[in-house]
Short mmCIF file of C-alpha atoms in Angstrom, two decimals:
data_model
loop_
_atom_site.label_atom_id
_atom_site.label_comp_id
_atom_site.label_asym_id
_atom_site.label_seq_id
_atom_site.Cartn_x
_atom_site.Cartn_y
_atom_site.Cartn_z
CA MET A 246 0.00 0.00 0.00
CA SER A 247 1.41 3.40 -1.00
CA LEU A 248 1.87 6.28 1.45
CA LYS A 249 -0.74 8.32 -0.44
CA LYS A 250 -3.39 5.58 -0.09
CA ILE A 251 -2.63 5.08 3.61
CA CYS A 252 -3.02 8.80 4.31
CA LEU A 253 -6.31 8.84 2.39
CA VAL A 254 -7.71 5.93 4.44
CA VAL A 255 -6.60 7.59 7.69
CA GLY A 256 -8.28 10.83 6.68
CA LEU A 257 -11.56 9.12 5.76
CA ILE A 258 -11.72 7.18 9.02
CA LEU A 259 -10.99 10.29 11.06
CA THR A 260 -13.64 12.25 9.18
CA VAL A 261 -16.37 9.60 9.45
CA THR A 262 -15.79 8.41 13.01
CA GLY A 263 -14.51 11.61 14.56
CA LEU A 264 -17.97 13.19 14.50
CA ARG A 265 -19.37 10.45 16.73
CA ALA A 266 -16.37 9.81 18.94
CA GLN A 267 -16.03 11.10 22.47
CA SER A 268 -12.32 11.75 21.92
CA ILE A 269 -9.89 12.22 19.06
CA LEU A 270 -6.34 10.87 19.45
CA VAL A 271 -3.42 12.47 17.59
CA GLY A 272 0.21 11.47 18.07
CA ALA A 273 3.52 10.33 16.67
CA ASP A 274 6.37 8.00 17.63
CA PHE A 275 9.91 8.67 16.47
CA ALA A 276 13.12 6.69 16.95
CA THR A 277 16.59 6.87 15.47
CA ARG A 278 19.21 4.22 16.18
CA PHE A 279 22.96 4.03 15.54
CA ASP A 280 24.38 0.53 16.02
CA ASN A 281 28.04 -0.10 15.20
CA ARG A 282 29.11 -3.74 15.55
CA GLU A 283 32.76 -4.75 15.56
CA PHE A 284 32.74 -8.55 15.68
CA SER A 285 35.79 -9.46 13.57
CA ALA A 286 37.19 -11.46 16.50
CA ASN A 287 33.95 -13.42 16.88
CA THR A 288 32.76 -16.47 14.98
CA PHE A 289 29.01 -16.36 15.46
CA ASP A 290 28.06 -12.89 14.23
CA GLN A 291 29.39 -10.38 11.72
CA SER A 292 30.56 -6.77 11.81
CA GLN A 293 28.28 -4.10 10.37
CA THR A 294 26.86 -0.65 11.11
CA LEU A 295 23.12 -0.04 11.20
CA PHE A 296 21.85 3.55 11.21
CA SER A 297 18.15 4.24 10.69
CA ALA A 298 15.25 6.50 11.63
CA ARG A 299 11.59 5.57 12.03
CA LEU A 300 8.56 7.89 12.22
CA THR A 301 5.04 6.68 12.97
CA PRO A 302 2.32 9.37 12.95
CA PHE A 303 -1.14 8.14 13.94
CA VAL A 304 -4.71 9.26 14.59
CA GLY A 305 -7.56 7.52 16.34
CA VAL A 306 -10.82 7.67 18.20
CA GLU A 307 -11.57 6.68 21.80
CA TRP A 308 -14.90 6.03 23.47
CA ASN A 309 -16.05 5.01 26.95
CA GLU A 310 -12.41 5.46 28.09
CA LYS A 311 -11.80 1.77 27.32
CA ASN A 312 -12.05 1.44 23.54
CA ARG A 313 -9.57 2.85 21.06
CA LEU A 314 -9.35 2.56 17.26
CA VAL A 315 -6.07 3.76 15.76
CA MET A 316 -4.65 4.15 12.26
CA GLY A 317 -1.24 5.37 11.21
CA VAL A 318 1.75 4.72 9.01
CA GLU A 319 5.28 3.57 9.88
CA MET A 320 7.98 5.18 7.73
CA LEU A 321 11.53 3.82 7.90
CA GLN A 322 14.68 5.23 6.37
CA ASN A 323 18.01 3.37 6.43
CA PHE A 324 20.72 6.00 6.19
CA GLY A 325 22.99 5.55 3.21
CA GLN A 326 20.74 3.04 1.43
CA HIS A 327 20.86 3.25 -2.37
CA ASN A 328 18.89 1.53 -5.13
CA GLY A 329 21.54 1.44 -7.83
CA GLU A 330 22.65 5.07 -8.07
CA ARG A 331 19.37 6.39 -6.70
CA GLU A 332 18.61 6.86 -3.02
CA PRO A 333 14.99 5.92 -2.22
CA PHE A 334 12.77 8.54 -0.58
CA LEU A 335 11.90 5.96 2.11
CA SER A 336 13.30 2.48 2.71
CA ASP A 337 9.97 1.08 3.84
CA VAL A 338 6.39 2.23 4.50
CA LYS A 339 3.93 0.03 6.40
CA PRO A 340 0.47 0.56 7.92
CA LEU A 341 -0.44 0.69 11.60
CA MET A 342 -4.10 -0.07 12.39
CA TYR A 343 -5.62 -1.69 15.43
CA TYR A 344 -8.41 -1.81 17.97
CA ARG A 345 -7.54 -1.82 21.69
CA PHE A 346 -9.70 -2.51 24.72
CA ARG A 347 -8.09 -1.68 28.06
CA THR A 348 -9.14 -1.57 31.70
CA LYS A 349 -7.05 -1.62 34.89
CA ASN A 350 -6.70 -5.40 34.67
CA VAL A 351 -7.34 -6.44 31.07
CA GLN A 352 -5.98 -5.41 27.68
CA ALA A 353 -6.85 -6.80 24.26
CA ASN A 354 -5.41 -5.71 20.89
CA ALA A 355 -6.39 -6.76 17.38
CA GLY A 356 -4.79 -5.61 14.13
CA ILE A 357 -1.32 -4.20 13.45
CA PHE A 358 0.12 -2.60 16.60
CA ASP A 359 3.46 -1.61 18.09
CA ARG A 360 5.71 -4.17 19.79
CA SER A 361 5.84 -1.92 22.87
CA GLU A 362 2.32 -3.11 23.71
CA LEU A 363 3.95 -6.33 24.96
CA MET A 364 4.83 -6.47 28.66
CA GLY A 365 6.64 -9.82 28.80
CA GLU A 366 10.32 -10.25 29.65
CA TYR A 367 11.63 -11.78 26.42
CA SER A 368 15.42 -12.14 26.55
CA HIS A 369 17.78 -11.54 23.62
CA ALA A 370 17.51 -15.27 22.88
CA PHE A 371 13.95 -14.51 21.73
CA PHE A 372 14.38 -11.11 20.06
CA SER A 373 17.60 -9.31 19.19
CA ASP A 374 18.00 -5.54 19.27
CA SER A 375 17.66 -5.49 15.47
CA THR A 376 14.41 -7.45 15.58
CA ARG A 377 12.96 -5.12 18.19
CA PHE A 378 13.80 -2.04 16.10
CA TYR A 379 13.25 -3.19 12.51
CA HIS A 380 10.31 -5.51 13.24
CA SER A 381 8.55 -3.09 15.57
CA ARG A 382 4.96 -4.01 14.59
CA LEU A 383 2.98 -7.13 15.44
CA SER A 384 0.20 -8.28 13.10
CA GLY A 385 -2.41 -10.29 14.94
CA PHE A 386 -3.76 -10.35 18.47
CA LEU A 387 -2.69 -9.61 22.03
CA GLY A 388 -4.46 -10.43 25.30
CA ARG A 389 -3.18 -9.70 28.79
CA TYR A 390 -4.31 -9.77 32.41
CA GLU A 391 -2.42 -7.58 34.87
CA SER A 392 -2.91 -7.67 38.63
CA THR A 393 -3.65 -4.40 40.41
CA ARG A 394 -2.94 -5.98 43.81
CA ARG A 395 0.59 -7.14 43.07
CA GLU A 396 3.04 -4.98 41.15
CA LYS A 397 4.65 -6.55 38.06
CA THR A 398 2.31 -9.53 38.07
CA TYR A 399 0.72 -10.42 34.74
CA VAL A 400 0.16 -13.02 32.02
CA GLU A 401 -0.11 -12.34 28.28
CA LEU A 402 -0.62 -14.18 25.00
CA ALA A 403 0.06 -12.77 21.52
CA LEU A 404 0.01 -13.91 17.89
CA ASP A 405 2.18 -12.27 15.22
CA TRP A 406 1.45 -13.29 11.61
CA GLU A 407 4.65 -12.47 9.74
CA GLY A 408 4.24 -14.10 6.31
CA MET A 409 1.54 -15.32 3.92
CA TYR A 410 1.71 -18.63 2.06
CA ASP A 411 2.09 -17.89 -1.66
CA THR A 412 4.16 -18.81 -4.69
CA ASP A 413 7.27 -16.92 -3.61
CA THR A 414 6.59 -16.02 0.04
CA ARG A 415 6.70 -18.26 3.10
CA GLU A 416 3.98 -18.70 5.67
CA MET A 417 5.31 -17.50 9.02
CA PHE A 418 3.58 -16.91 12.33
CA ARG A 419 4.75 -16.64 15.91
CA LEU A 420 2.83 -17.45 19.08
CA MET A 421 4.18 -15.69 22.18
CA SER A 422 3.31 -15.82 25.84
CA ALA A 423 4.83 -14.50 29.04
CA GLY A 424 3.91 -14.25 32.69
CA ARG A 425 5.32 -13.13 36.02
CA TYR A 426 4.32 -13.32 39.69
CA THR A 427 6.06 -10.90 42.08
CA LEU A 428 6.14 -11.11 45.87
CA PRO A 429 6.20 -7.97 48.08
CA CYS A 430 9.81 -8.66 49.06
CA GLY A 431 10.93 -8.40 45.42
CA PHE A 432 11.32 -12.10 44.64
CA TYR A 433 9.58 -13.17 41.45
CA ALA A 434 9.04 -16.13 39.14
CA GLY A 435 7.93 -16.15 35.55
CA TYR A 436 8.28 -17.52 32.06
CA ALA A 437 8.55 -16.53 28.41
CA PHE A 438 7.50 -18.70 25.47
CA SER A 439 7.69 -18.50 21.68
CA MET A 440 6.58 -20.90 18.95
CA PHE A 441 7.55 -19.94 15.39
CA HIS A 442 6.02 -21.78 12.45
CA PHE A 443 8.15 -21.31 9.33
CA ALA A 444 6.56 -22.97 6.29
CA GLY A 445 7.83 -23.07 2.72
CA ALA A 446 6.47 -21.26 -0.31
CA LYS A 447 4.52 -23.14 -2.99
CA SER A 448 7.68 -23.31 -5.09
CA HIS A 449 9.90 -24.36 -2.17
CA GLU A 450 8.10 -26.68 0.24
CA ASN A 451 9.47 -27.16 3.73
CA VAL A 452 8.15 -26.66 7.25
CA THR A 453 10.29 -25.82 10.26
CA ASP A 454 8.97 -25.39 13.82
CA ASN A 455 11.03 -23.45 16.33
CA LEU A 456 10.04 -23.34 20.01
CA LEU A 457 11.75 -21.54 22.87
CA VAL A 458 10.76 -21.83 26.54
CA ASN A 459 12.34 -19.76 29.32
CA PRO A 460 11.18 -20.30 32.94
CA PHE A 461 13.02 -18.04 35.40
CA VAL A 462 13.23 -16.78 38.98
CA GLY A 463 14.73 -13.55 40.22
CA TRP A 464 15.03 -10.85 42.85
CA GLU A 465 14.70 -7.09 42.52
CA PHE A 466 15.87 -4.90 45.41
CA THR A 467 17.37 -1.51 46.21
CA ALA A 468 20.59 -0.98 48.17
CA TYR A 469 21.63 2.52 47.06
CA PHE A 470 21.61 1.06 43.53
CA ASP A 471 18.66 -0.74 41.97
CA PHE A 472 19.57 -4.41 41.51
CA ASN A 473 17.95 -7.17 39.50
CA ILE A 474 19.28 -10.74 39.57
CA LYS A 475 17.61 -13.41 37.46
CA THR A 476 18.41 -16.98 36.53
CA GLY A 477 16.54 -19.16 34.08
CA PHE A 478 16.56 -22.18 31.82
CA LEU A 479 16.32 -22.05 28.01
CA LEU A 480 14.84 -25.03 26.17
CA ALA A 481 14.64 -24.83 22.35
CA PRO A 482 12.95 -27.91 20.79
CA GLN A 483 12.77 -27.56 16.99
CA ARG A 484 12.40 -29.64 13.87
CA ALA A 485 12.68 -29.40 10.09
CA ARG A 486 9.81 -31.71 9.16
CA SER A 487 10.78 -32.28 5.51
CA ILE A 488 14.50 -32.75 6.12
CA VAL A 489 15.50 -34.20 9.47
CA PRO A 490 13.30 -36.71 11.35
CA GLY A 491 12.52 -36.01 14.99
CA TRP A 492 13.24 -33.03 17.18
CA LYS A 493 16.42 -31.30 18.21
CA LYS A 494 16.18 -30.42 21.90
CA GLN A 495 18.81 -27.75 22.46
CA CYS A 496 19.05 -26.27 25.95
CA GLY A 497 21.07 -24.07 28.26
CA ALA A 498 20.95 -21.77 31.28
CA GLN A 499 21.21 -18.00 31.59
CA ILE A 500 22.05 -15.69 34.49
CA ASP A 501 21.21 -11.97 34.20
CA PHE A 502 22.44 -9.19 36.48
CA SER A 503 21.79 -5.45 36.32
CA MET A 504 22.66 -2.46 38.50
CA THR A 505 21.28 1.05 37.83
CA ARG A 506 21.22 4.53 39.35
CA TRP A 507 20.64 8.00 37.86
CA GLY A 508 20.17 6.32 34.48
CA VAL A 509 23.65 4.76 34.49
CA LYS A 510 23.34 1.02 33.92
CA ILE A 511 25.59 -2.01 34.15
CA GLU A 512 24.08 -5.24 32.85
CA ASN A 513 25.54 -8.69 32.28
CA ASN A 514 23.89 -11.70 30.58
CA LEU A 515 25.71 -15.04 30.74
CA TYR A 516 24.46 -17.98 28.67
CA VAL A 517 25.96 -21.46 29.09
CA GLY A 518 24.66 -24.29 26.95
CA GLU A 519 24.11 -25.72 23.50
CA ASN A 520 23.59 -24.02 20.13
CA LEU A 521 20.00 -22.72 20.25
CA GLN A 522 19.93 -22.03 16.48
CA PRO A 523 21.06 -25.28 14.82
CA TYR A 524 19.09 -24.57 11.60
CA LEU A 525 20.34 -21.00 11.22
CA TYR A 526 22.09 -21.50 7.90
CA GLU A 527 21.29 -23.48 4.79
CA ILE A 528 20.30 -27.10 5.36
CA SER A 529 19.57 -29.82 2.81
CA ASN A 530 17.38 -32.87 2.46
CA PRO A 531 19.69 -35.94 2.67
CA VAL A 532 17.50 -37.84 0.16
CA THR A 533 16.65 -35.27 -2.53
CA GLY A 534 19.54 -32.90 -1.96
CA GLN A 535 17.14 -29.93 -1.99
CA THR A 536 18.42 -27.01 0.11
CA PHE A 537 16.46 -24.63 2.33
CA ASP A 538 17.48 -21.19 3.58
CA ASN A 539 16.42 -20.67 7.20
CA GLU A 540 18.02 -17.25 7.73
CA HIS A 541 14.74 -15.80 9.04
CA LEU A 542 13.91 -18.74 11.30
CA TYR A 543 15.47 -17.14 14.40
CA ALA A 544 14.64 -13.67 15.74
CA GLY A 545 17.14 -13.87 18.62
CA GLU A 546 20.76 -12.74 18.70
CA ARG A 547 23.04 -14.75 16.43
CA PHE A 548 25.44 -15.33 19.32
CA TYR A 549 23.03 -17.93 20.69
CA SER A 550 24.19 -20.12 17.80
CA THR A 551 27.54 -20.57 19.58
CA THR A 552 28.97 -24.07 19.54
CA GLU A 553 31.49 -23.18 22.25
CA HIS A 554 28.83 -23.55 24.97
CA ILE A 555 29.20 -19.97 26.24
CA TYR A 556 28.02 -16.49 25.35
CA ASN A 557 28.46 -13.42 27.57
CA ARG A 558 27.01 -9.96 26.93
CA THR A 559 28.01 -6.95 29.07
CA TRP A 560 26.30 -3.57 28.70
CA LEU A 561 27.76 -0.33 30.11
CA GLY A 562 25.65 2.70 29.35
CA TYR A 563 22.99 5.26 30.08
CA ASN A 564 19.23 4.90 29.81
CA ARG A 565 16.88 7.63 30.99
CA SER A 566 13.60 9.32 30.07
CA PHE A 567 12.85 13.05 30.16
CA PHE A 568 9.89 15.44 29.79
CA ASN A 569 7.24 13.19 31.36
CA ASN A 570 8.66 10.10 29.62
CA THR A 571 8.16 11.54 26.14
CA LEU A 572 11.91 11.51 25.32
CA THR A 573 14.17 8.51 26.02
CA VAL A 574 17.93 8.35 25.53
CA ASP A 575 19.65 4.96 25.39
CA ALA A 576 23.42 4.91 24.79
CA GLY A 577 26.25 2.62 25.70
CA MET A 578 28.98 0.12 24.91
CA ILE A 579 28.34 -3.63 24.67
CA PHE A 580 31.03 -6.29 25.01
CA LYS A 581 30.27 -9.78 23.63
CA TYR A 582 32.23 -12.97 24.10
CA ASP A 583 31.20 -16.12 22.18
CA GLY A 584 33.92 -18.56 23.22
CA THR A 585 36.17 -17.61 20.29
CA GLY A 586 36.77 -13.89 20.83
CA THR A 587 35.47 -10.60 22.20
CA GLY A 588 33.57 -8.09 20.10
CA THR A 589 32.24 -4.62 20.84
CA GLN A 590 29.06 -2.79 19.93
CA GLN A 591 28.39 0.93 20.25
CA VAL A 592 24.72 1.92 20.44
CA VAL A 593 22.91 5.27 20.56
CA GLN A 594 19.13 5.40 20.33
CA LEU A 595 16.82 8.37 20.83
CA SER A 596 13.06 7.79 21.06
CA VAL A 597 10.15 10.23 21.21
CA LYS A 598 6.55 9.30 22.05
CA LEU A 599 3.83 11.95 21.85
CA ASP A 600 0.06 11.65 21.97
CA LYS A 601 -2.76 14.02 22.77
CA LEU A 602 -6.42 13.26 23.41
CA PHE A 603 -9.00 15.86 22.35
CA ARG A 604 -12.40 15.69 24.01
CA VAL A 605 -15.17 16.44 21.51
CA GLY A 606 -17.51 19.12 22.83
CA LYS A 607 -15.41 19.58 25.96
CA LYS A 608 -12.21 21.32 26.94
CA ASN A 609 -9.16 19.71 25.34
CA LYS A 610 -7.38 17.32 27.65
CA GLU A 611 -3.84 16.10 27.23
CA ASN A 612 -3.20 12.38 27.60
CA LEU A 613 0.48 11.87 28.32
#
């Protein structure tokens, strides 16, 4: 869908529904990210620099303070991208459109909505930094229950439909779930789950199922600094139905530690275990010799494909929000060790989130 058509649809919906709505929502999300990766000493990921900006203006209507219908457009520009000798006006343009029902305890989304609607604690084994930034929209459903009696206690379930079965495109969908129960003393237990179905196109039949389960326990407390210590188990059963019989049951353990104050943050994630991405690269059918490219099978960091049974990630940086949480700055240095060498990553990301709710027939009221 072209940008012109998306804007026309947004305008029509706002015109037709705005007259009847109790409130009109207008806003925009903006993010720019610089990510320089120097992994020449590592085996399980490659060096590159990613530098992009994303703008998502949106409008919507809200009624009964619980229902919201939103439409917008996500515009992405990769800096320095060229199509031959010509630089494209925009690298990608995609729609944003969803219905949301929300109360103090319950939230339900349907349509195409932002990944930030998720509350679950999905580690980098589930979604890498690149996935979170460049695949920022979920297409499907989200349902969540959140306790008002216990802080940080919830359970959620979401479906993201990423690809349609066709002649040249692969059917892809991901089922996600996460939950957490927190005690008053700061101890907590929870889980994260993902099931990714990666089917072949009509011209290239193959089906691969990729599951990842992460039960964990942890403790959050304050002793001048804010501390969070978490340990969990990662189990990744997966199979390539048309190629290898049976399931691969890769597994490992992870320990996470973070310490923050005044926005300054030190975080360390240590993974010890097997290769969680055994089908990452091209695999072939031993009978027919047909090959299959599974590059998009895994959304997690490539370092979890280590065969050296260890991966350590250390983050030293600054993360803080300003102006009533409308502006967030995230910058730092990341050190990664994969059992073969140490690489570095320099990251700077600036995010802006603005929205304003206009009451029809009443005095305008800001919703920040």
